[in-house]
């Protein structure tokens, strides 16, 4: 089990991000948190979730009682007909490779589906952490720590520039470019030192300047 003190630290971080997001007008839903956190165990069968924050529950609609012990693929679009087929295919493959590699960081943008069937754009950062040992030497229990935020404020632009032009191929090309910009930020982004919300805004500004 995860250490209670570490859980508390992540919960406190989630609350702080919620307050900061609400004050800054980040596009979080009314009463919702701007940042969500989750933890998965790569050594477990199918890389199950072992912790999710209150923000994760609010963002996705799934409770911890239901989500824990499951792989996070339940967020992939399944029921909504508005989600283009294969829109997350390349990113899901990247995530699978990340889970096998047992090292590094990953930033990706996914079109996910909540428990209620609503689509939402999910900016996700993942990294490996060691608990109960020397992380420099790679000792201790290894977990995947994820921080994510809904791109609610950017959803209209994503609909206008990506989803409306998906069948022509223009939308997929534009989305690929946006994902490339986020991927380029992987090496220099540190969630305990930088804001995922700020990264989201800056990358989208660059992307809109290119394609909008």
PDB file of C-alpha atoms in Angstrom:
ATOM      1  CA  UNK A   1       0.000   0.000   0.000  1.00  0.00           C
ATOM      2  CA  UNK A   2       1.080   3.562  -0.587  1.00  0.00           C
ATOM      3  CA  UNK A   3       2.374   5.460   2.405  1.00  0.00           C
ATOM      4  CA  UNK A   4      -0.376   7.516   4.025  1.00  0.00           C
ATOM      5  CA  UNK A   5       1.879  10.537   4.323  1.00  0.00           C
ATOM      6  CA  UNK A   6       2.560  10.540   0.579  1.00  0.00           C
ATOM      7  CA  UNK A   7      -1.140  10.223  -0.175  1.00  0.00           C
ATOM      8  CA  UNK A   8      -1.803  13.195   2.059  1.00  0.00           C
ATOM      9  CA  UNK A   9       0.822  15.248   0.243  1.00  0.00           C
ATOM     10  CA  UNK A  10      -0.768  14.506  -3.129  1.00  0.00           C
ATOM     11  CA  UNK A  11      -4.224  15.315  -1.778  1.00  0.00           C
ATOM     12  CA  UNK A  12      -2.922  18.634  -0.449  1.00  0.00           C
ATOM     13  CA  UNK A  13      -1.339  19.368  -3.824  1.00  0.00           C
ATOM     14  CA  UNK A  14      -4.646  18.597  -5.511  1.00  0.00           C
ATOM     15  CA  UNK A  15      -6.482  21.001  -3.205  1.00  0.00           C
ATOM     16  CA  UNK A  16      -3.912  23.747  -3.825  1.00  0.00           C
ATOM     17  CA  UNK A  17      -4.214  23.339  -7.584  1.00  0.00           C
ATOM     18  CA  UNK A  18      -7.996  23.455  -7.273  1.00  0.00           C
ATOM     19  CA  UNK A  19      -7.845  26.778  -5.487  1.00  0.00           C
ATOM     20  CA  UNK A  20      -5.268  28.212  -7.875  1.00  0.00           C
ATOM     21  CA  UNK A  21      -7.254  27.087 -10.891  1.00  0.00           C
ATOM     22  CA  UNK A  22     -10.475  28.571  -9.597  1.00  0.00           C
ATOM     23  CA  UNK A  23      -8.800  31.901  -8.936  1.00  0.00           C
ATOM     24  CA  UNK A  24      -7.103  31.971 -12.340  1.00  0.00           C
ATOM     25  CA  UNK A  25     -10.144  30.911 -14.353  1.00  0.00           C
ATOM     26  CA  UNK A  26      -8.550  27.814 -15.867  1.00  0.00           C
ATOM     27  CA  UNK A  27     -11.715  26.352 -17.293  1.00  0.00           C
ATOM     28  CA  UNK A  28     -12.318  23.847 -14.514  1.00  0.00           C
ATOM     29  CA  UNK A  29     -15.971  23.092 -14.093  1.00  0.00           C
ATOM     30  CA  UNK A  30     -17.898  24.903 -11.416  1.00  0.00           C
ATOM     31  CA  UNK A  31     -16.915  23.423  -8.104  1.00  0.00           C
ATOM     32  CA  UNK A  32     -14.479  21.114  -9.863  1.00  0.00           C
ATOM     33  CA  UNK A  33     -10.753  20.768  -9.402  1.00  0.00           C
ATOM     34  CA  UNK A  34      -8.299  22.027 -11.981  1.00  0.00           C
ATOM     35  CA  UNK A  35      -5.859  19.161 -11.372  1.00  0.00           C
ATOM     36  CA  UNK A  36      -6.387  15.443 -10.811  1.00  0.00           C
ATOM     37  CA  UNK A  37      -3.869  12.870  -9.600  1.00  0.00           C
ATOM     38  CA  UNK A  38      -3.662   9.099  -9.855  1.00  0.00           C
ATOM     39  CA  UNK A  39      -1.169   6.344  -9.087  1.00  0.00           C
ATOM     40  CA  UNK A  40      -0.784   3.003 -10.873  1.00  0.00           C
ATOM     41  CA  UNK A  41       1.253  -0.094 -10.025  1.00  0.00           C
ATOM     42  CA  UNK A  42       3.242  -1.256 -13.098  1.00  0.00           C
ATOM     43  CA  UNK A  43       4.147  -4.511 -11.350  1.00  0.00           C
ATOM     44  CA  UNK A  44       0.503  -5.465 -10.896  1.00  0.00           C
ATOM     45  CA  UNK A  45      -1.559  -7.367 -13.429  1.00  0.00           C
ATOM     46  CA  UNK A  46      -2.660  -4.928 -16.180  1.00  0.00           C
ATOM     47  CA  UNK A  47      -1.035  -1.952 -14.389  1.00  0.00           C
ATOM     48  CA  UNK A  48      -3.954  -1.238 -12.019  1.00  0.00           C
ATOM     49  CA  UNK A  49      -4.772   2.073 -10.382  1.00  0.00           C
ATOM     50  CA  UNK A  50      -3.972   2.019  -6.658  1.00  0.00           C
ATOM     51  CA  UNK A  51      -4.876   5.619  -5.816  1.00  0.00           C
ATOM     52  CA  UNK A  52      -6.983   8.392  -7.336  1.00  0.00           C
ATOM     53  CA  UNK A  53      -7.565  11.890  -5.967  1.00  0.00           C
ATOM     54  CA  UNK A  54     -10.877  13.637  -5.397  1.00  0.00           C
ATOM     55  CA  UNK A  55     -10.076  15.632  -8.532  1.00  0.00           C
ATOM     56  CA  UNK A  56      -9.908  12.415 -10.565  1.00  0.00           C
ATOM     57  CA  UNK A  57     -13.306  11.344  -9.268  1.00  0.00           C
ATOM     58  CA  UNK A  58     -14.818  14.722 -10.169  1.00  0.00           C
ATOM     59  CA  UNK A  59     -13.172  14.881 -13.601  1.00  0.00           C
ATOM     60  CA  UNK A  60     -14.118  11.362 -14.694  1.00  0.00           C
ATOM     61  CA  UNK A  61     -17.230  10.573 -12.662  1.00  0.00           C
ATOM     62  CA  UNK A  62     -15.711   7.298 -11.459  1.00  0.00           C
ATOM     63  CA  UNK A  63     -15.430   6.678  -7.710  1.00  0.00           C
ATOM     64  CA  UNK A  64     -12.318   5.253  -6.099  1.00  0.00           C
ATOM     65  CA  UNK A  65     -14.294   2.173  -5.025  1.00  0.00           C
ATOM     66  CA  UNK A  66     -14.961   1.392  -8.689  1.00  0.00           C
ATOM     67  CA  UNK A  67     -11.705   2.579 -10.291  1.00  0.00           C
ATOM     68  CA  UNK A  68      -9.072   1.118  -7.972  1.00  0.00           C
ATOM     69  CA  UNK A  69      -7.714  -2.189  -9.214  1.00  0.00           C
ATOM     70  CA  UNK A  70      -8.570  -1.401 -12.832  1.00  0.00           C
ATOM     71  CA  UNK A  71      -6.436  -0.239 -15.739  1.00  0.00           C
ATOM     72  CA  UNK A  72      -7.223   3.355 -16.726  1.00  0.00           C
ATOM     73  CA  UNK A  73      -8.310   2.317 -20.222  1.00  0.00           C
ATOM     74  CA  UNK A  74     -11.903   2.634 -19.019  1.00  0.00           C
ATOM     75  CA  UNK A  75     -11.518   6.343 -19.881  1.00  0.00           C
ATOM     76  CA  UNK A  76     -11.144   5.594 -23.589  1.00  0.00           C
ATOM     77  CA  UNK A  77     -14.222   6.597 -25.638  1.00  0.00           C
ATOM     78  CA  UNK A  78     -16.587   3.663 -25.975  1.00  0.00           C
ATOM     79  CA  UNK A  79     -20.169   4.936 -26.126  1.00  0.00           C
ATOM     80  CA  UNK A  80     -20.032   8.444 -27.571  1.00  0.00           C
ATOM     81  CA  UNK A  81     -20.510   8.489 -31.341  1.00  0.00           C
ATOM     82  CA  UNK A  82     -18.842  11.910 -31.577  1.00  0.00           C
ATOM     83  CA  UNK A  83     -15.398  10.428 -30.851  1.00  0.00           C
ATOM     84  CA  UNK A  84     -13.533   9.597 -34.084  1.00  0.00           C
ATOM     85  CA  UNK A  85     -12.388   5.992 -34.254  1.00  0.00           C
ATOM     86  CA  UNK A  86      -8.725   5.584 -33.392  1.00  0.00           C
ATOM     87  CA  UNK A  87      -8.242   9.172 -32.244  1.00  0.00           C
ATOM     88  CA  UNK A  88      -6.080   8.003 -29.322  1.00  0.00           C
ATOM     89  CA  UNK A  89      -4.448   5.002 -31.025  1.00  0.00           C
ATOM     90  CA  UNK A  90      -0.897   6.357 -31.255  1.00  0.00           C
ATOM     91  CA  UNK A  91      -1.016   7.841 -27.757  1.00  0.00           C
ATOM     92  CA  UNK A  92      -2.336   4.637 -26.195  1.00  0.00           C
ATOM     93  CA  UNK A  93       0.574   2.808 -27.837  1.00  0.00           C
ATOM     94  CA  UNK A  94       2.997   5.369 -26.323  1.00  0.00           C
ATOM     95  CA  UNK A  95       1.448   4.848 -22.892  1.00  0.00           C
ATOM     96  CA  UNK A  96       1.752   1.081 -23.189  1.00  0.00           C
ATOM     97  CA  UNK A  97       5.433   1.399 -24.082  1.00  0.00           C
ATOM     98  CA  UNK A  98       5.928   3.788 -21.162  1.00  0.00           C
ATOM     99  CA  UNK A  99       4.428   1.250 -18.761  1.00  0.00           C
ATOM    100  CA  UNK A 100       6.799  -1.423 -20.077  1.00  0.00           C
ATOM    101  CA  UNK A 101       9.902   0.796 -20.033  1.00  0.00           C
ATOM    102  CA  UNK A 102       9.752   1.407 -16.252  1.00  0.00           C
ATOM    103  CA  UNK A 103      11.525   4.769 -16.636  1.00  0.00           C
ATOM    104  CA  UNK A 104      11.176   8.285 -18.007  1.00  0.00           C
ATOM    105  CA  UNK A 105       8.269  10.713 -18.268  1.00  0.00           C
ATOM    106  CA  UNK A 106       5.389  11.121 -20.684  1.00  0.00           C
ATOM    107  CA  UNK A 107       3.018  13.945 -21.626  1.00  0.00           C
ATOM    108  CA  UNK A 108       0.030  13.211 -23.811  1.00  0.00           C
ATOM    109  CA  UNK A 109      -3.304  14.710 -24.844  1.00  0.00           C
ATOM    110  CA  UNK A 110      -6.232  12.299 -24.988  1.00  0.00           C
ATOM    111  CA  UNK A 111      -9.888  12.506 -25.882  1.00  0.00           C
ATOM    112  CA  UNK A 112     -11.490  10.654 -22.965  1.00  0.00           C
ATOM    113  CA  UNK A 113     -15.005   9.787 -21.896  1.00  0.00           C
ATOM    114  CA  UNK A 114     -16.489  10.261 -18.445  1.00  0.00           C
ATOM    115  CA  UNK A 115     -18.725   7.771 -16.657  1.00  0.00           C
ATOM    116  CA  UNK A 116     -21.707   9.824 -17.785  1.00  0.00           C
ATOM    117  CA  UNK A 117     -20.702   9.472 -21.442  1.00  0.00           C
ATOM    118  CA  UNK A 118     -19.407  13.013 -21.949  1.00  0.00           C
ATOM    119  CA  UNK A 119     -16.208  13.539 -23.924  1.00  0.00           C
ATOM    120  CA  UNK A 120     -13.417  15.637 -22.456  1.00  0.00           C
ATOM    121  CA  UNK A 121      -9.876  16.483 -23.538  1.00  0.00           C
ATOM    122  CA  UNK A 122      -7.411  15.225 -20.952  1.00  0.00           C
ATOM    123  CA  UNK A 123      -3.832  16.522 -20.687  1.00  0.00           C
ATOM    124  CA  UNK A 124      -1.843  13.859 -18.877  1.00  0.00           C
ATOM    125  CA  UNK A 125       1.660  13.824 -17.376  1.00  0.00           C
ATOM    126  CA  UNK A 126       3.146  10.546 -16.103  1.00  0.00           C
ATOM    127  CA  UNK A 127       6.396   9.717 -14.343  1.00  0.00           C
ATOM    128  CA  UNK A 128       7.908   6.883 -12.305  1.00  0.00           C
ATOM    129  CA  UNK A 129       8.367   7.239  -8.559  1.00  0.00           C
ATOM    130  CA  UNK A 130      10.044   4.959  -6.021  1.00  0.00           C
ATOM    131  CA  UNK A 131       8.452   4.577  -2.584  1.00  0.00           C
ATOM    132  CA  UNK A 132      10.271   3.267   0.466  1.00  0.00           C
ATOM    133  CA  UNK A 133      13.797   3.316  -0.940  1.00  0.00           C
ATOM    134  CA  UNK A 134      16.516   5.292  -2.699  1.00  0.00           C
ATOM    135  CA  UNK A 135      14.966   6.601  -5.915  1.00  0.00           C
ATOM    136  CA  UNK A 136      18.373   7.687  -7.259  1.00  0.00           C
ATOM    137  CA  UNK A 137      19.568   4.076  -7.101  1.00  0.00           C
ATOM    138  CA  UNK A 138      16.239   2.768  -8.338  1.00  0.00           C
ATOM    139  CA  UNK A 139      15.453   1.053  -5.059  1.00  0.00           C
ATOM    140  CA  UNK A 140      12.052   0.701  -3.423  1.00  0.00           C
ATOM    141  CA  UNK A 141       8.573   0.040  -4.756  1.00  0.00           C
ATOM    142  CA  UNK A 142       8.002   1.595  -8.173  1.00  0.00           C
ATOM    143  CA  UNK A 143       4.762   3.390  -9.081  1.00  0.00           C
ATOM    144  CA  UNK A 144       3.488   5.487 -11.970  1.00  0.00           C
ATOM    145  CA  UNK A 145       2.392   8.906 -10.734  1.00  0.00           C
ATOM    146  CA  UNK A 146       0.041  10.817 -13.049  1.00  0.00           C
ATOM    147  CA  UNK A 147      -1.148  14.409 -13.012  1.00  0.00           C
ATOM    148  CA  UNK A 148      -3.888  15.468 -15.386  1.00  0.00           C
ATOM    149  CA  UNK A 149      -6.173  18.366 -16.223  1.00  0.00           C
ATOM    150  CA  UNK A 150      -9.198  18.822 -18.411  1.00  0.00           C
ATOM    151  CA  UNK A 151      -8.664  21.144 -21.377  1.00  0.00           C
ATOM    152  CA  UNK A 152     -12.164  22.561 -20.994  1.00  0.00           C
ATOM    153  CA  UNK A 153     -11.127  26.091 -21.946  1.00  0.00           C
ATOM    154  CA  UNK A 154      -9.461  24.795 -25.123  1.00  0.00           C
ATOM    155  CA  UNK A 155     -12.280  22.396 -26.083  1.00  0.00           C
ATOM    156  CA  UNK A 156     -13.999  24.856 -28.479  1.00  0.00           C
ATOM    157  CA  UNK A 157     -10.751  25.317 -30.433  1.00  0.00           C
ATOM    158  CA  UNK A 158     -10.150  21.572 -30.490  1.00  0.00           C
ATOM    159  CA  UNK A 159     -13.657  21.018 -31.819  1.00  0.00           C
ATOM    160  CA  UNK A 160     -13.274  23.768 -34.433  1.00  0.00           C
ATOM    161  CA  UNK A 161      -9.798  22.851 -35.622  1.00  0.00           C
ATOM    162  CA  UNK A 162      -9.649  19.087 -35.048  1.00  0.00           C
ATOM    163  CA  UNK A 163     -12.978  17.282 -34.772  1.00  0.00           C
ATOM    164  CA  UNK A 164     -14.770  19.248 -37.519  1.00  0.00           C
ATOM    165  CA  UNK A 165     -11.989  18.378 -39.970  1.00  0.00           C
ATOM    166  CA  UNK A 166     -11.291  14.794 -38.890  1.00  0.00           C
ATOM    167  CA  UNK A 167     -12.767  13.009 -41.904  1.00  0.00           C
ATOM    168  CA  UNK A 168     -10.704  15.093 -44.340  1.00  0.00           C
ATOM    169  CA  UNK A 169      -7.482  14.229 -42.512  1.00  0.00           C
ATOM    170  CA  UNK A 170      -6.747  17.846 -41.667  1.00  0.00           C
ATOM    171  CA  UNK A 171      -7.959  17.406 -38.113  1.00  0.00           C
ATOM    172  CA  UNK A 172      -5.715  14.408 -37.416  1.00  0.00           C
ATOM    173  CA  UNK A 173      -2.698  16.298 -38.800  1.00  0.00           C
ATOM    174  CA  UNK A 174      -3.426  19.270 -36.569  1.00  0.00           C
ATOM    175  CA  UNK A 175      -3.891  17.036 -33.508  1.00  0.00           C
ATOM    176  CA  UNK A 176      -0.650  15.241 -34.274  1.00  0.00           C
ATOM    177  CA  UNK A 177       1.175  18.582 -34.294  1.00  0.00           C
ATOM    178  CA  UNK A 178      -0.348  19.567 -30.948  1.00  0.00           C
ATOM    179  CA  UNK A 179       0.692  16.259 -29.423  1.00  0.00           C
ATOM    180  CA  UNK A 180       4.200  16.738 -30.803  1.00  0.00           C
ATOM    181  CA  UNK A 181       4.448  20.078 -28.997  1.00  0.00           C
ATOM    182  CA  UNK A 182       3.459  18.458 -25.710  1.00  0.00           C
ATOM    183  CA  UNK A 183       5.892  15.593 -26.317  1.00  0.00           C
ATOM    184  CA  UNK A 184       8.737  18.079 -26.842  1.00  0.00           C
ATOM    185  CA  UNK A 185       8.063  19.438 -23.344  1.00  0.00           C
ATOM    186  CA  UNK A 186       8.516  16.071 -21.606  1.00  0.00           C
ATOM    187  CA  UNK A 187      12.222  16.420 -20.849  1.00  0.00           C
ATOM    188  CA  UNK A 188      11.941  19.866 -19.269  1.00  0.00           C
ATOM    189  CA  UNK A 189       8.659  19.624 -17.375  1.00  0.00           C
ATOM    190  CA  UNK A 190       8.677  18.917 -13.620  1.00  0.00           C
ATOM    191  CA  UNK A 191       5.214  19.014 -11.971  1.00  0.00           C
ATOM    192  CA  UNK A 192       6.569  19.847  -8.519  1.00  0.00           C
ATOM    193  CA  UNK A 193       8.314  22.909  -9.946  1.00  0.00           C
ATOM    194  CA  UNK A 194       6.045  23.936 -12.810  1.00  0.00           C
ATOM    195  CA  UNK A 195       2.311  24.167 -13.406  1.00  0.00           C
ATOM    196  CA  UNK A 196       0.589  21.734 -15.759  1.00  0.00           C
ATOM    197  CA  UNK A 197      -2.037  24.430 -16.253  1.00  0.00           C
ATOM    198  CA  UNK A 198       0.601  26.940 -17.375  1.00  0.00           C
ATOM    199  CA  UNK A 199       2.160  24.372 -19.722  1.00  0.00           C
ATOM    200  CA  UNK A 200      -1.263  23.697 -21.193  1.00  0.00           C
ATOM    201  CA  UNK A 201      -1.879  27.383 -21.909  1.00  0.00           C
ATOM    202  CA  UNK A 202       1.551  28.026 -23.422  1.00  0.00           C
ATOM    203  CA  UNK A 203       1.478  24.990 -25.721  1.00  0.00           C
ATOM    204  CA  UNK A 204      -2.020  25.789 -26.931  1.00  0.00           C
ATOM    205  CA  UNK A 205      -1.002  29.371 -27.670  1.00  0.00           C
ATOM    206  CA  UNK A 206       1.857  28.096 -29.854  1.00  0.00           C
ATOM    207  CA  UNK A 207      -0.423  25.615 -31.595  1.00  0.00           C
ATOM    208  CA  UNK A 208      -3.168  28.147 -32.303  1.00  0.00           C
ATOM    209  CA  UNK A 209      -0.572  30.514 -33.746  1.00  0.00           C
ATOM    210  CA  UNK A 210       0.524  27.737 -36.127  1.00  0.00           C
ATOM    211  CA  UNK A 211      -2.789  26.262 -37.244  1.00  0.00           C
ATOM    212  CA  UNK A 212      -5.567  28.618 -36.102  1.00  0.00           C
TER     213      UNK A 212
END
